[in-house]
């Protein structure tokens, strides 16, 4: 009897050990699966966030470095954002031709068969009045130094191009800032009688402020000069009446900001 009880006790201990091993193995597998899932989630998250933070810090450091290393009289113009560029307008379909008007007036009774139409009454000739000639103005607009930060640069440019198309003068774009010493020196020369006469005779001057970080004016500058980077002011750009760039001092370098230097520049591109 005792031996039978002893065997049953040993059998019970073996069965409990047999149940304990699968339970432990299942727990270990669950912990391993949870650990792998957590590691995969971190691997998926970390590259994107690391790349985004690295790109943001790099962009900030480049802009900060460019601003701190600018020479006096220069301005940093950020590159254009492709996402903000306006969509290119598609060519519009040609307008349909107007309908041909029917001959004869509405409600006129048809002529009887076999009758010959009478001669059409000739319309009286319109009396031409002599065209009034536009009054000729000899007064020259006074030169205004400085840059108006509140002015609409694109509107001023459009008006200058319309005037140039009418009289054949060139358009002189003057990009600068009110705190720029070189711009003030150029303004003094432009205001002198001899240089101002050259300017008025051959150019429509458009002064555009880029010292107040106006993004719209930056867009105009990038349109007619190379986009992005440091610009030494004043940036003088001569446009033909159709709006084609003839010269750009951001590429060629400014002339001497003296009566001789700016006078020679104006005569060369007039």
PDB file of C-alpha atoms in Angstrom:
ATOM      1  CA  UNK A   1       0.000   0.000   0.000  1.00  0.00           C
ATOM      2  CA  UNK A   2       2.795   2.378   0.854  1.00  0.00           C
ATOM      3  CA  UNK A   3       4.645   1.599  -2.339  1.00  0.00           C
ATOM      4  CA  UNK A   4       1.505   2.305  -4.355  1.00  0.00           C
ATOM      5  CA  UNK A   5       1.096   5.717  -2.676  1.00  0.00           C
ATOM      6  CA  UNK A   6       4.751   6.460  -3.257  1.00  0.00           C
ATOM      7  CA  UNK A   7       4.415   5.700  -6.987  1.00  0.00           C
ATOM      8  CA  UNK A   8       1.313   7.907  -7.263  1.00  0.00           C
ATOM      9  CA  UNK A   9       3.118  10.829  -5.581  1.00  0.00           C
ATOM     10  CA  UNK A  10       6.057  10.514  -7.991  1.00  0.00           C
ATOM     11  CA  UNK A  11       3.665  10.368 -10.935  1.00  0.00           C
ATOM     12  CA  UNK A  12       1.938  13.568  -9.752  1.00  0.00           C
ATOM     13  CA  UNK A  13       5.224  15.453  -9.478  1.00  0.00           C
ATOM     14  CA  UNK A  14       6.240  14.401 -13.004  1.00  0.00           C
ATOM     15  CA  UNK A  15       2.894  15.547 -14.465  1.00  0.00           C
ATOM     16  CA  UNK A  16       3.147  18.907 -12.747  1.00  0.00           C
ATOM     17  CA  UNK A  17       6.667  19.344 -14.149  1.00  0.00           C
ATOM     18  CA  UNK A  18       5.361  18.430 -17.593  1.00  0.00           C
ATOM     19  CA  UNK A  19       2.684  21.114 -17.388  1.00  0.00           C
ATOM     20  CA  UNK A  20       5.085  23.736 -16.079  1.00  0.00           C
ATOM     21  CA  UNK A  21       7.537  23.485 -19.019  1.00  0.00           C
ATOM     22  CA  UNK A  22       5.015  24.409 -21.795  1.00  0.00           C
ATOM     23  CA  UNK A  23       3.685  27.316 -19.750  1.00  0.00           C
ATOM     24  CA  UNK A  24       7.202  28.724 -19.268  1.00  0.00           C
ATOM     25  CA  UNK A  25       7.987  28.258 -22.969  1.00  0.00           C
ATOM     26  CA  UNK A  26       4.810  30.063 -23.975  1.00  0.00           C
ATOM     27  CA  UNK A  27       5.637  32.984 -21.691  1.00  0.00           C
ATOM     28  CA  UNK A  28       9.156  33.279 -23.108  1.00  0.00           C
ATOM     29  CA  UNK A  29       7.774  33.283 -26.680  1.00  0.00           C
ATOM     30  CA  UNK A  30       5.247  36.000 -25.828  1.00  0.00           C
ATOM     31  CA  UNK A  31       7.919  38.241 -24.276  1.00  0.00           C
ATOM     32  CA  UNK A  32      10.167  37.740 -27.323  1.00  0.00           C
ATOM     33  CA  UNK A  33       7.338  38.622 -29.727  1.00  0.00           C
ATOM     34  CA  UNK A  34       6.512  41.798 -27.786  1.00  0.00           C
ATOM     35  CA  UNK A  35      10.167  42.818 -27.780  1.00  0.00           C
ATOM     36  CA  UNK A  36      10.485  42.296 -31.541  1.00  0.00           C
ATOM     37  CA  UNK A  37       7.350  44.329 -32.221  1.00  0.00           C
ATOM     38  CA  UNK A  38       8.612  47.204 -30.054  1.00  0.00           C
ATOM     39  CA  UNK A  39      12.006  47.174 -31.801  1.00  0.00           C
ATOM     40  CA  UNK A  40      10.343  47.207 -35.231  1.00  0.00           C
ATOM     41  CA  UNK A  41       8.168  50.166 -34.259  1.00  0.00           C
ATOM     42  CA  UNK A  42      11.187  52.125 -33.076  1.00  0.00           C
ATOM     43  CA  UNK A  43      13.058  51.260 -36.278  1.00  0.00           C
ATOM     44  CA  UNK A  44      10.154  52.521 -38.371  1.00  0.00           C
ATOM     45  CA  UNK A  45       9.821  55.770 -36.419  1.00  0.00           C
ATOM     46  CA  UNK A  46      13.421  56.734 -35.879  1.00  0.00           C
ATOM     47  CA  UNK A  47      14.667  57.170 -39.506  1.00  0.00           C
ATOM     48  CA  UNK A  48      11.922  59.615 -40.510  1.00  0.00           C
ATOM     49  CA  UNK A  49      12.114  61.708 -37.370  1.00  0.00           C
ATOM     50  CA  UNK A  50      15.897  61.684 -37.417  1.00  0.00           C
ATOM     51  CA  UNK A  51      15.992  62.761 -41.076  1.00  0.00           C
ATOM     52  CA  UNK A  52      13.400  65.495 -40.539  1.00  0.00           C
ATOM     53  CA  UNK A  53      15.168  66.922 -37.508  1.00  0.00           C
ATOM     54  CA  UNK A  54      18.541  66.732 -39.250  1.00  0.00           C
ATOM     55  CA  UNK A  55      17.172  68.535 -42.342  1.00  0.00           C
ATOM     56  CA  UNK A  56      15.547  71.239 -40.226  1.00  0.00           C
ATOM     57  CA  UNK A  57      18.685  71.822 -38.167  1.00  0.00           C
ATOM     58  CA  UNK A  58      20.868  71.873 -41.301  1.00  0.00           C
ATOM     59  CA  UNK A  59      18.599  74.412 -43.017  1.00  0.00           C
ATOM     60  CA  UNK A  60      18.542  76.622 -39.935  1.00  0.00           C
ATOM     61  CA  UNK A  61      22.317  76.455 -39.541  1.00  0.00           C
ATOM     62  CA  UNK A  62      22.916  77.301 -43.238  1.00  0.00           C
ATOM     63  CA  UNK A  63      20.583  80.312 -43.114  1.00  0.00           C
ATOM     64  CA  UNK A  64      22.020  81.509 -39.803  1.00  0.00           C
ATOM     65  CA  UNK A  65      25.577  81.137 -41.116  1.00  0.00           C
ATOM     66  CA  UNK A  66      24.722  82.982 -44.368  1.00  0.00           C
ATOM     67  CA  UNK A  67      23.169  85.845 -42.431  1.00  0.00           C
ATOM     68  CA  UNK A  68      26.056  86.199 -40.004  1.00  0.00           C
ATOM     69  CA  UNK A  69      28.708  86.076 -42.749  1.00  0.00           C
ATOM     70  CA  UNK A  70      27.077  88.684 -45.045  1.00  0.00           C
ATOM     71  CA  UNK A  71      29.321  91.567 -46.016  1.00  0.00           C
ATOM     72  CA  UNK A  72      28.029  95.115 -45.478  1.00  0.00           C
ATOM     73  CA  UNK A  73      25.657  96.158 -48.250  1.00  0.00           C
ATOM     74  CA  UNK A  74      24.518  92.619 -49.086  1.00  0.00           C
ATOM     75  CA  UNK A  75      21.242  90.829 -48.466  1.00  0.00           C
ATOM     76  CA  UNK A  76      20.423  87.125 -48.274  1.00  0.00           C
ATOM     77  CA  UNK A  77      17.601  86.059 -50.599  1.00  0.00           C
ATOM     78  CA  UNK A  78      16.266  82.545 -49.863  1.00  0.00           C
ATOM     79  CA  UNK A  79      15.779  80.239 -52.852  1.00  0.00           C
ATOM     80  CA  UNK A  80      12.367  79.993 -54.412  1.00  0.00           C
ATOM     81  CA  UNK A  81       9.908  77.451 -52.995  1.00  0.00           C
ATOM     82  CA  UNK A  82       8.762  75.204 -55.883  1.00  0.00           C
ATOM     83  CA  UNK A  83       5.499  74.417 -54.089  1.00  0.00           C
ATOM     84  CA  UNK A  84       4.519  78.091 -54.038  1.00  0.00           C
ATOM     85  CA  UNK A  85       5.245  78.733 -57.723  1.00  0.00           C
ATOM     86  CA  UNK A  86       2.103  79.689 -59.645  1.00  0.00           C
ATOM     87  CA  UNK A  87       0.837  77.160 -62.144  1.00  0.00           C
ATOM     88  CA  UNK A  88       1.715  77.942 -65.742  1.00  0.00           C
ATOM     89  CA  UNK A  89      -1.434  79.128 -67.479  1.00  0.00           C
ATOM     90  CA  UNK A  90      -2.476  76.863 -70.298  1.00  0.00           C
ATOM     91  CA  UNK A  91      -3.064  78.268 -73.736  1.00  0.00           C
ATOM     92  CA  UNK A  92      -6.681  79.252 -74.079  1.00  0.00           C
ATOM     93  CA  UNK A  93      -8.761  77.888 -76.907  1.00  0.00           C
ATOM     94  CA  UNK A  94      -9.351  80.324 -79.729  1.00  0.00           C
ATOM     95  CA  UNK A  95     -12.589  82.254 -79.425  1.00  0.00           C
ATOM     96  CA  UNK A  96     -15.319  81.076 -81.788  1.00  0.00           C
ATOM     97  CA  UNK A  97     -15.942  83.268 -84.793  1.00  0.00           C
ATOM     98  CA  UNK A  98     -18.949  85.549 -84.421  1.00  0.00           C
ATOM     99  CA  UNK A  99     -22.022  84.414 -86.338  1.00  0.00           C
ATOM    100  CA  UNK A 100     -22.510  85.942 -89.747  1.00  0.00           C
ATOM    101  CA  UNK A 101     -25.388  88.394 -89.671  1.00  0.00           C
ATOM    102  CA  UNK A 102     -28.276  87.633 -92.018  1.00  0.00           C
ATOM    103  CA  UNK A 103     -28.679  90.030 -94.876  1.00  0.00           C
ATOM    104  CA  UNK A 104     -31.654  92.353 -94.773  1.00  0.00           C
ATOM    105  CA  UNK A 105     -33.502  93.602 -91.782  1.00  0.00           C
ATOM    106  CA  UNK A 106     -35.749  91.401 -89.710  1.00  0.00           C
ATOM    107  CA  UNK A 107     -39.405  91.731 -90.673  1.00  0.00           C
ATOM    108  CA  UNK A 108     -38.729  93.027 -94.219  1.00  0.00           C
ATOM    109  CA  UNK A 109     -41.182  91.615 -96.748  1.00  0.00           C
ATOM    110  CA  UNK A 110     -39.637  89.508 -99.508  1.00  0.00           C
ATOM    111  CA  UNK A 111     -39.522  91.076-102.951  1.00  0.00           C
ATOM    112  CA  UNK A 112     -41.875  89.596-105.523  1.00  0.00           C
ATOM    113  CA  UNK A 113     -40.509  87.082-107.980  1.00  0.00           C
ATOM    114  CA  UNK A 114     -39.028  88.565-111.134  1.00  0.00           C
ATOM    115  CA  UNK A 115     -38.623  92.047-109.713  1.00  0.00           C
ATOM    116  CA  UNK A 116     -35.227  93.649-109.801  1.00  0.00           C
ATOM    117  CA  UNK A 117     -33.844  94.935-106.533  1.00  0.00           C
ATOM    118  CA  UNK A 118     -33.458  98.669-106.464  1.00  0.00           C
ATOM    119  CA  UNK A 119     -30.113 100.324-105.855  1.00  0.00           C
ATOM    120  CA  UNK A 120     -29.060 100.316-102.233  1.00  0.00           C
ATOM    121  CA  UNK A 121     -29.050 103.686-100.572  1.00  0.00           C
ATOM    122  CA  UNK A 122     -25.498 104.773 -99.896  1.00  0.00           C
ATOM    123  CA  UNK A 123     -24.800 105.515 -96.264  1.00  0.00           C
ATOM    124  CA  UNK A 124     -23.661 109.051 -95.620  1.00  0.00           C
ATOM    125  CA  UNK A 125     -19.915 109.288 -95.180  1.00  0.00           C
ATOM    126  CA  UNK A 126     -18.928 109.894 -91.589  1.00  0.00           C
ATOM    127  CA  UNK A 127     -17.224 113.177 -91.039  1.00  0.00           C
ATOM    128  CA  UNK A 128     -13.760 112.613 -89.641  1.00  0.00           C
ATOM    129  CA  UNK A 129     -12.726 114.791 -86.813  1.00  0.00           C
ATOM    130  CA  UNK A 130      -9.032 115.597 -86.523  1.00  0.00           C
ATOM    131  CA  UNK A 131      -7.451 113.520 -83.756  1.00  0.00           C
ATOM    132  CA  UNK A 132      -6.528 115.577 -80.761  1.00  0.00           C
ATOM    133  CA  UNK A 133      -2.793 115.452 -80.271  1.00  0.00           C
ATOM    134  CA  UNK A 134      -1.588 114.552 -76.796  1.00  0.00           C
ATOM    135  CA  UNK A 135      -0.085 117.506 -74.972  1.00  0.00           C
ATOM    136  CA  UNK A 136       3.662 117.397 -74.863  1.00  0.00           C
ATOM    137  CA  UNK A 137       5.156 117.558 -71.415  1.00  0.00           C
ATOM    138  CA  UNK A 138       8.667 118.738 -70.900  1.00  0.00           C
ATOM    139  CA  UNK A 139       8.730 118.543 -67.113  1.00  0.00           C
ATOM    140  CA  UNK A 140      10.887 115.772 -65.728  1.00  0.00           C
ATOM    141  CA  UNK A 141       9.780 113.761 -62.712  1.00  0.00           C
ATOM    142  CA  UNK A 142      11.797 114.588 -59.635  1.00  0.00           C
ATOM    143  CA  UNK A 143      14.084 111.794 -58.502  1.00  0.00           C
ATOM    144  CA  UNK A 144      12.990 110.299 -55.172  1.00  0.00           C
ATOM    145  CA  UNK A 145      15.837 108.664 -53.207  1.00  0.00           C
ATOM    146  CA  UNK A 146      15.277 105.651 -50.990  1.00  0.00           C
ATOM    147  CA  UNK A 147      13.021 102.629 -51.281  1.00  0.00           C
ATOM    148  CA  UNK A 148       9.339 102.522 -50.374  1.00  0.00           C
ATOM    149  CA  UNK A 149       8.851  99.291 -48.425  1.00  0.00           C
ATOM    150  CA  UNK A 150       5.051  99.601 -48.714  1.00  0.00           C
ATOM    151  CA  UNK A 151       5.032  99.990 -52.511  1.00  0.00           C
ATOM    152  CA  UNK A 152       3.797  97.213 -54.779  1.00  0.00           C
ATOM    153  CA  UNK A 153       6.931  96.347 -56.747  1.00  0.00           C
ATOM    154  CA  UNK A 154       5.155  94.231 -59.346  1.00  0.00           C
ATOM    155  CA  UNK A 155       2.565  96.925 -60.015  1.00  0.00           C
ATOM    156  CA  UNK A 156       5.298  99.553 -60.486  1.00  0.00           C
ATOM    157  CA  UNK A 157       7.208  97.223 -62.797  1.00  0.00           C
ATOM    158  CA  UNK A 158       4.123  96.503 -64.921  1.00  0.00           C
ATOM    159  CA  UNK A 159       3.453 100.234 -65.298  1.00  0.00           C
ATOM    160  CA  UNK A 160       7.074 100.850 -66.338  1.00  0.00           C
ATOM    161  CA  UNK A 161       6.945  98.074 -68.957  1.00  0.00           C
ATOM    162  CA  UNK A 162       3.738  99.525 -70.421  1.00  0.00           C
ATOM    163  CA  UNK A 163       5.357 102.958 -70.633  1.00  0.00           C
ATOM    164  CA  UNK A 164       8.496 101.455 -72.210  1.00  0.00           C
ATOM    165  CA  UNK A 165       6.414  99.663 -74.843  1.00  0.00           C
ATOM    166  CA  UNK A 166       4.866 103.027 -75.737  1.00  0.00           C
ATOM    167  CA  UNK A 167       7.983 105.216 -75.889  1.00  0.00           C
ATOM    168  CA  UNK A 168      10.804 102.720 -76.504  1.00  0.00           C
ATOM    169  CA  UNK A 169      12.802 103.547 -73.365  1.00  0.00           C
ATOM    170  CA  UNK A 170      14.555 100.936 -71.263  1.00  0.00           C
ATOM    171  CA  UNK A 171      13.423  99.884 -67.788  1.00  0.00           C
ATOM    172  CA  UNK A 172      15.986 100.183 -64.985  1.00  0.00           C
ATOM    173  CA  UNK A 173      15.276  98.021 -61.942  1.00  0.00           C
ATOM    174  CA  UNK A 174      17.051  99.226 -58.801  1.00  0.00           C
ATOM    175  CA  UNK A 175      16.902  96.657 -55.969  1.00  0.00           C
ATOM    176  CA  UNK A 176      18.208  97.969 -52.658  1.00  0.00           C
ATOM    177  CA  UNK A 177      17.540  98.851 -49.030  1.00  0.00           C
ATOM    178  CA  UNK A 178      17.230 102.045 -47.035  1.00  0.00           C
ATOM    179  CA  UNK A 179      19.977 100.901 -44.648  1.00  0.00           C
ATOM    180  CA  UNK A 180      22.428 100.123 -47.482  1.00  0.00           C
ATOM    181  CA  UNK A 181      25.304 102.614 -47.739  1.00  0.00           C
ATOM    182  CA  UNK A 182      26.023 101.780 -51.383  1.00  0.00           C
ATOM    183  CA  UNK A 183      22.369 102.379 -52.272  1.00  0.00           C
ATOM    184  CA  UNK A 184      22.500 105.815 -50.643  1.00  0.00           C
ATOM    185  CA  UNK A 185      25.660 106.619 -52.604  1.00  0.00           C
ATOM    186  CA  UNK A 186      23.980 105.600 -55.877  1.00  0.00           C
ATOM    187  CA  UNK A 187      20.911 107.691 -55.011  1.00  0.00           C
ATOM    188  CA  UNK A 188      23.077 110.768 -54.559  1.00  0.00           C
ATOM    189  CA  UNK A 189      24.530 110.297 -58.044  1.00  0.00           C
ATOM    190  CA  UNK A 190      21.128 109.577 -59.636  1.00  0.00           C
ATOM    191  CA  UNK A 191      19.875 112.843 -58.133  1.00  0.00           C
ATOM    192  CA  UNK A 192      22.626 114.926 -59.721  1.00  0.00           C
ATOM    193  CA  UNK A 193      21.394 116.992 -62.703  1.00  0.00           C
ATOM    194  CA  UNK A 194      23.602 115.422 -65.393  1.00  0.00           C
ATOM    195  CA  UNK A 195      22.996 111.813 -64.310  1.00  0.00           C
ATOM    196  CA  UNK A 196      19.305 112.460 -63.691  1.00  0.00           C
ATOM    197  CA  UNK A 197      18.964 113.857 -67.224  1.00  0.00           C
ATOM    198  CA  UNK A 198      20.479 110.654 -68.659  1.00  0.00           C
ATOM    199  CA  UNK A 199      18.136 108.600 -66.494  1.00  0.00           C
ATOM    200  CA  UNK A 200      14.994 110.476 -67.514  1.00  0.00           C
ATOM    201  CA  UNK A 201      15.860 110.583 -71.216  1.00  0.00           C
ATOM    202  CA  UNK A 202      16.403 106.856 -71.661  1.00  0.00           C
ATOM    203  CA  UNK A 203      14.926 104.918 -68.737  1.00  0.00           C
ATOM    204  CA  UNK A 204      11.880 104.229 -66.632  1.00  0.00           C
ATOM    205  CA  UNK A 205      13.299 103.731 -63.150  1.00  0.00           C
ATOM    206  CA  UNK A 206      11.676 101.247 -60.756  1.00  0.00           C
ATOM    207  CA  UNK A 207      13.105 101.165 -57.229  1.00  0.00           C
ATOM    208  CA  UNK A 208      12.236  97.974 -55.325  1.00  0.00           C
ATOM    209  CA  UNK A 209      12.924  97.413 -51.632  1.00  0.00           C
ATOM    210  CA  UNK A 210      14.574  94.109 -50.697  1.00  0.00           C
ATOM    211  CA  UNK A 211      15.910  95.176 -47.305  1.00  0.00           C
ATOM    212  CA  UNK A 212      12.663  94.539 -45.430  1.00  0.00           C
ATOM    213  CA  UNK A 213      12.565  90.814 -46.335  1.00  0.00           C
ATOM    214  CA  UNK A 214       9.565  91.284 -48.634  1.00  0.00           C
ATOM    215  CA  UNK A 215       8.980  87.872 -50.217  1.00  0.00           C
ATOM    216  CA  UNK A 216       7.042  89.332 -53.164  1.00  0.00           C
ATOM    217  CA  UNK A 217       9.959  91.637 -54.034  1.00  0.00           C
ATOM    218  CA  UNK A 218      12.370  88.713 -53.613  1.00  0.00           C
ATOM    219  CA  UNK A 219      10.312  86.888 -56.250  1.00  0.00           C
ATOM    220  CA  UNK A 220      10.758  89.776 -58.696  1.00  0.00           C
ATOM    221  CA  UNK A 221      14.512  89.788 -58.081  1.00  0.00           C
ATOM    222  CA  UNK A 222      14.784  86.021 -58.602  1.00  0.00           C
ATOM    223  CA  UNK A 223      12.755  86.330 -61.811  1.00  0.00           C
ATOM    224  CA  UNK A 224      15.282  88.654 -63.451  1.00  0.00           C
ATOM    225  CA  UNK A 225      18.470  87.521 -61.683  1.00  0.00           C
ATOM    226  CA  UNK A 226      19.894  84.209 -60.483  1.00  0.00           C
ATOM    227  CA  UNK A 227      17.732  82.821 -57.679  1.00  0.00           C
ATOM    228  CA  UNK A 228      18.868  82.514 -54.084  1.00  0.00           C
ATOM    229  CA  UNK A 229      22.027  83.567 -52.312  1.00  0.00           C
ATOM    230  CA  UNK A 230      23.673  86.816 -51.285  1.00  0.00           C
ATOM    231  CA  UNK A 231      23.127  89.919 -53.419  1.00  0.00           C
ATOM    232  CA  UNK A 232      25.389  92.943 -53.242  1.00  0.00           C
ATOM    233  CA  UNK A 233      23.190  96.028 -53.344  1.00  0.00           C
ATOM    234  CA  UNK A 234      22.195  97.954 -55.271  1.00  0.00           C
ATOM    235  CA  UNK A 235      21.328  95.351 -57.899  1.00  0.00           C
ATOM    236  CA  UNK A 236      20.794  97.199 -61.183  1.00  0.00           C
ATOM    237  CA  UNK A 237      19.005  95.322 -63.967  1.00  0.00           C
ATOM    238  CA  UNK A 238      18.219  96.838 -67.378  1.00  0.00           C
ATOM    239  CA  UNK A 239      15.194  95.459 -69.234  1.00  0.00           C
ATOM    240  CA  UNK A 240      14.299  96.070 -72.854  1.00  0.00           C
ATOM    241  CA  UNK A 241      10.737  97.319 -73.574  1.00  0.00           C
ATOM    242  CA  UNK A 242       9.499  93.718 -74.068  1.00  0.00           C
ATOM    243  CA  UNK A 243      10.932  92.814 -70.646  1.00  0.00           C
ATOM    244  CA  UNK A 244      14.108  90.974 -71.673  1.00  0.00           C
ATOM    245  CA  UNK A 245      17.133  91.273 -69.383  1.00  0.00           C
ATOM    246  CA  UNK A 246      19.930  93.203 -71.066  1.00  0.00           C
ATOM    247  CA  UNK A 247      22.350  93.392 -68.143  1.00  0.00           C
ATOM    248  CA  UNK A 248      22.391  92.384 -64.487  1.00  0.00           C
ATOM    249  CA  UNK A 249      24.969  93.804 -62.077  1.00  0.00           C
ATOM    250  CA  UNK A 250      24.563  90.790 -59.784  1.00  0.00           C
ATOM    251  CA  UNK A 251      26.365  88.897 -62.549  1.00  0.00           C
ATOM    252  CA  UNK A 252      28.580  91.628 -64.038  1.00  0.00           C
ATOM    253  CA  UNK A 253      29.326  93.640 -60.896  1.00  0.00           C
ATOM    254  CA  UNK A 254      28.245  97.172 -60.089  1.00  0.00           C
ATOM    255  CA  UNK A 255      29.856 100.107 -61.871  1.00  0.00           C
ATOM    256  CA  UNK A 256      31.597 102.728 -59.785  1.00  0.00           C
ATOM    257  CA  UNK A 257      28.925 104.573 -57.838  1.00  0.00           C
ATOM    258  CA  UNK A 258      30.120 107.922 -59.111  1.00  0.00           C
ATOM    259  CA  UNK A 259      28.901 110.351 -61.754  1.00  0.00           C
ATOM    260  CA  UNK A 260      31.376 108.914 -64.269  1.00  0.00           C
ATOM    261  CA  UNK A 261      30.682 105.266 -63.394  1.00  0.00           C
ATOM    262  CA  UNK A 262      26.882 105.410 -63.340  1.00  0.00           C
ATOM    263  CA  UNK A 263      26.816 107.857 -66.254  1.00  0.00           C
ATOM    264  CA  UNK A 264      28.850 105.453 -68.383  1.00  0.00           C
ATOM    265  CA  UNK A 265      26.576 102.580 -67.325  1.00  0.00           C
ATOM    266  CA  UNK A 266      23.416 104.482 -68.320  1.00  0.00           C
ATOM    267  CA  UNK A 267      24.844 105.554 -71.674  1.00  0.00           C
ATOM    268  CA  UNK A 268      26.024 102.013 -72.448  1.00  0.00           C
ATOM    269  CA  UNK A 269      22.582 100.398 -72.031  1.00  0.00           C
ATOM    270  CA  UNK A 270      20.329 103.258 -73.165  1.00  0.00           C
TER     271      UNK A 270
END
